[in-house]
Amino acid sequence: MNTQLLPATEDSLALAARLLADGQLVAFPTETVYGLGAHAMDAQAVLGIFAAKGRPGDNPLIVHIHDRSQLEDICEVNENALRLMDAFWPGPLTIILPRKNAVPYAVTANLETVAVRMPSHPVALAMLQRCGLPIAAPSANRSGKPSPTTAQHVLADMDGRIPLILDGGESDVGLESTVLSLVSERPCILRPGGITQSMLEAVVGPVDLAGSILRPLEKGEKALSPGMMYKHYSPDGQVTLIEGAENDVVEALRRLYAHAAGEGHRACVMCFTEHVNALADCAPHDIGHRNDPAEVAHRLFDTLRRLDDEKMDVIFSEVVPPEGVGLAVMNRLGRAAAFRTVQAENVI
Ligand code: TXA
Ligand code: MG
């Protein structure tokens, strides 16, 4: 199959709408990451997403809409959901609600709940409006790769597998949406993202955090969100996270890099902008400013993909405090590192 990568124009949006109505797949930009869309009410089309991504069939998809009236056929809406939609839609918040019968089980992976979100990216909204259909869309990466934040990332993973990629530039947030379950007793964050716990609590009161956000699932522990079961966001090389006081971390990165490089590894460090000069001899990859977790979020997946392109096999990374957007960063970075963490003071 020939994959077209087109800027989002009237013509390419019209083409996207035709393809989607015809049951085909279209990759499109959102403010979080790029999505791989299919007509959500067409089970056959939805199964195509799983095939193109190599995604396990038991990992459910998010249904994207541009108008709340579309929810009538999709889910049971409750009071908290309405409040959250008022506050955060369109935007990077996905809400889990009881499903309605029209939603194929291919979308929900046989669950009786469904994930819904209204993205804010103008190209996503324009495409959704044009086709007028609810669109099921996971991130547009091959399963196990970091989510794509540019059209080029999508092309690298999906060339030859889908007919169309709409190019809308770099994704703004850079990490996937916050996934919030409203079917549990209390609202519960299954996946942290750009809409933080405190932002949600300001609207609906106390919100829980799923247990496995900053650690691996324990043996026999059931994932609240099936996506959390899978090895995710993982570069080919081995990532190790370095924690500790700022100066200790920089010194530890220097030593760990020197040791790994001395053993013949293709090694590098992921460090804050402020430390790039001090680590100039350690193949530094700049992840953004130390006090700006949103910038780190924005750059993280591009950096992880670069490490693979450069065939790095040993990677040492700084960390951000797991608060606010930093929680989302550490959820993804932790999984990229399989939660392998070293205390800087033990290395220097
Ligand atoms: O920002 C985003 O959310 C992007 C853009 C394209 O919208 N989409 C995205 O989709 O990240 P995906 O499929 O990569 O992640 C969806 C997550 C998965 O962890 C999945 O298990 C969870 O949402 N999920 C979907 N439906 C669910 C449900 N009914 N119950 C629990 N978790 C669900
Ligand atoms: Mg994904």
Short mmCIF file of N, CA and C in Angstrom, two decimals, residues 237-238 256-268 282-283 310-316:
data_model
loop_
_atom_site.label_atom_id
_atom_site.label_comp_id
_atom_site.label_asym_id
_atom_site.label_seq_id
_atom_site.Cartn_x
_atom_site.Cartn_y
_atom_site.Cartn_z
N GLY A 237 17.60 0.33 23.40
CA GLY A 237 18.68 0.31 24.38
C GLY A 237 18.15 0.20 25.80
N GLN A 238 19.09 -0.06 26.76
CA GLN A 238 18.69 -0.18 28.16
C GLN A 238 18.78 1.19 28.82
N LEU A 256 28.99 7.03 34.97
CA LEU A 256 28.29 5.88 34.37
C LEU A 256 28.52 5.85 32.86
N TYR A 257 28.48 7.04 32.25
CA TYR A 257 28.73 7.11 30.81
C TYR A 257 30.15 6.62 30.50
N ALA A 258 31.14 7.15 31.26
CA ALA A 258 32.54 6.79 30.98
C ALA A 258 32.73 5.28 31.10
N HIS A 259 32.12 4.70 32.14
CA HIS A 259 32.26 3.26 32.35
C HIS A 259 31.66 2.47 31.19
N ALA A 260 30.43 2.85 30.79
CA ALA A 260 29.75 2.12 29.71
C ALA A 260 30.49 2.29 28.39
N ALA A 261 30.91 3.53 28.11
CA ALA A 261 31.63 3.77 26.85
C ALA A 261 32.95 3.00 26.86
N GLY A 262 33.59 2.96 28.02
CA GLY A 262 34.86 2.22 28.16
C GLY A 262 34.67 0.74 27.88
N GLU A 263 33.51 0.23 28.16
CA GLU A 263 33.23 -1.19 27.89
C GLU A 263 32.81 -1.43 26.45
N GLY A 264 32.82 -0.35 25.66
CA GLY A 264 32.52 -0.51 24.23
C GLY A 264 31.06 -0.32 23.86
N HIS A 265 30.22 0.11 24.82
CA HIS A 265 28.80 0.35 24.49
C HIS A 265 28.63 1.64 23.71
N ARG A 266 27.57 1.69 22.91
CA ARG A 266 27.11 2.97 22.37
C ARG A 266 26.28 3.61 23.46
N ALA A 267 26.88 4.48 24.23
CA ALA A 267 26.24 5.02 25.42
C ALA A 267 25.91 6.50 25.22
N CYS A 268 24.96 6.99 26.00
CA CYS A 268 24.64 8.41 25.98
C CYS A 268 23.91 8.79 27.26
N CYS A 282 29.63 13.31 27.01
CA CYS A 282 28.85 12.10 27.33
C CYS A 282 27.68 11.91 26.36
N ALA A 283 27.83 12.35 25.12
CA ALA A 283 26.76 12.24 24.12
C ALA A 283 25.43 12.71 24.70
N GLU A 310 19.86 6.26 16.54
CA GLU A 310 21.32 6.33 16.72
C GLU A 310 21.88 5.01 17.26
N LYS A 311 21.01 4.01 17.41
CA LYS A 311 21.40 2.66 17.86
C LYS A 311 22.12 2.68 19.21
N MET A 312 21.68 3.57 20.11
CA MET A 312 22.25 3.61 21.45
C MET A 312 21.86 2.33 22.19
N ASP A 313 22.82 1.75 22.92
CA ASP A 313 22.42 0.55 23.67
C ASP A 313 22.47 0.72 25.18
N VAL A 314 23.11 1.79 25.66
CA VAL A 314 23.09 2.06 27.10
C VAL A 314 22.82 3.55 27.31
N ILE A 315 21.75 3.85 28.06
CA ILE A 315 21.27 5.22 28.19
C ILE A 315 21.06 5.54 29.67
N PHE A 316 21.60 6.67 30.11
CA PHE A 316 21.39 7.12 31.48
C PHE A 316 20.62 8.42 31.45
#
